[in-house]
Amino acid sequence: MHKLIILVESTSEPGFHNFWPRFLHAAENIPGLRREATSRISRVLYGDVQYALVHELFFDSLPDLQAGLASPYGVEAGRLLQDMTAGRVKLLIADHSEDDMENIRKYKTLEQDANNPTGRA
């Protein structure tokens, strides 16, 4: 899975909140989009970067992501993004993977059993 990560520096640009629903409409119609996520930053724990919002668009593959961004809806979403942020935005493409804690714990249990074959602590 690949994703486009959109880092928005400020949501206080004039008109940002007018553009946001239009951006979402365009982004949600990008061909190949599997899901999206929005995170509003409440606090920076370390570092001197200041972002107000992170928005992520997930695709099955890098070619799907690239084709989606090149589509009319992708181009429109990009234009709206530039307009609503006055260019104060960073875009990243990432190879995305994730795992559920249930699955991770299963492998930790197998590892613990392998290290303790007698079953005693």
Short mmCIF file of C-alpha atoms in Angstrom, two decimals, residues 4-81:
data_model
loop_
_atom_site.label_atom_id
_atom_site.label_comp_id
_atom_site.label_asym_id
_atom_site.label_seq_id
_atom_site.Cartn_x
_atom_site.Cartn_y
_atom_site.Cartn_z
CA LEU A 4 0.16 10.51 -0.13
CA ILE A 5 0.90 12.39 3.08
CA ILE A 6 -0.21 16.02 3.07
CA LEU A 7 1.32 18.22 5.78
CA VAL A 8 -0.55 21.51 6.16
CA GLU A 9 1.29 24.25 8.05
CA SER A 10 -1.74 26.38 8.91
CA THR A 11 -5.50 26.13 8.66
CA SER A 12 -5.89 29.84 9.40
CA GLU A 13 -5.29 30.97 5.82
CA PRO A 14 -8.21 33.09 4.57
CA GLY A 15 -10.79 30.81 3.00
CA PHE A 16 -9.19 27.55 4.17
CA HIS A 17 -12.41 26.25 5.69
CA ASN A 18 -14.35 27.20 2.55
CA PHE A 19 -11.92 25.24 0.37
CA TRP A 20 -11.64 22.19 2.67
CA PRO A 21 -15.01 20.55 1.78
CA ARG A 22 -14.31 21.14 -1.92
CA PHE A 23 -10.85 19.60 -1.54
CA LEU A 24 -12.34 16.56 0.25
CA HIS A 25 -14.93 16.11 -2.50
CA ALA A 26 -12.22 16.11 -5.19
CA ALA A 27 -9.84 13.91 -3.17
CA GLU A 28 -12.55 11.36 -2.33
CA ASN A 29 -13.29 10.96 -6.04
CA ILE A 30 -9.68 10.25 -7.05
CA PRO A 31 -9.62 6.91 -8.90
CA GLY A 32 -7.96 4.14 -6.90
CA LEU A 33 -8.34 5.82 -3.50
CA ARG A 34 -8.89 3.14 -0.84
CA ARG A 35 -9.21 5.27 2.28
CA GLU A 36 -8.24 8.57 3.78
CA ALA A 37 -7.33 9.86 7.22
CA THR A 38 -7.20 13.33 8.73
CA SER A 39 -5.28 14.22 11.88
CA ARG A 40 -5.47 17.66 13.45
CA ILE A 41 -2.22 18.30 15.29
CA SER A 42 -2.78 19.23 18.92
CA ARG A 43 0.85 19.36 20.07
CA VAL A 44 4.39 19.02 18.72
CA LEU A 45 6.41 16.95 21.19
CA TYR A 46 9.83 17.47 19.64
CA GLY A 47 11.32 19.45 16.81
CA ASP A 48 10.75 22.84 15.32
CA VAL A 49 8.23 21.92 12.63
CA GLN A 50 4.79 23.39 12.94
CA TYR A 51 1.94 21.65 11.19
CA ALA A 52 -1.75 22.10 11.90
CA LEU A 53 -3.10 19.15 9.94
CA VAL A 54 -2.02 15.87 8.35
CA HIS A 55 -4.20 14.35 5.65
CA GLU A 56 -3.40 10.95 4.13
CA LEU A 57 -4.71 9.33 0.95
CA PHE A 58 -4.17 5.56 0.69
CA PHE A 59 -3.82 3.55 -2.53
CA ASP A 60 -3.10 -0.12 -3.28
CA SER A 61 0.14 0.63 -5.13
CA LEU A 62 2.47 3.41 -6.24
CA PRO A 63 1.18 3.23 -9.85
CA ASP A 64 -2.40 3.56 -8.53
CA LEU A 65 -1.38 6.61 -6.49
CA GLN A 66 0.41 8.21 -9.44
CA ALA A 67 -2.50 7.56 -11.80
CA GLY A 68 -4.95 8.92 -9.24
CA LEU A 69 -3.01 12.14 -8.77
CA ALA A 70 -2.79 12.60 -12.56
CA SER A 71 -6.57 12.16 -12.96
CA PRO A 72 -8.87 15.19 -13.30
CA TYR A 73 -10.00 14.80 -9.66
CA GLY A 74 -6.37 14.47 -8.52
CA VAL A 75 -5.36 17.61 -10.41
CA GLU A 76 -8.36 19.50 -9.00
CA ALA A 77 -7.56 18.35 -5.45
CA GLY A 78 -3.97 19.54 -5.91
CA ARG A 79 -5.11 22.93 -7.18
CA LEU A 80 -7.51 23.37 -4.28
CA LEU A 81 -4.82 22.30 -1.83
#
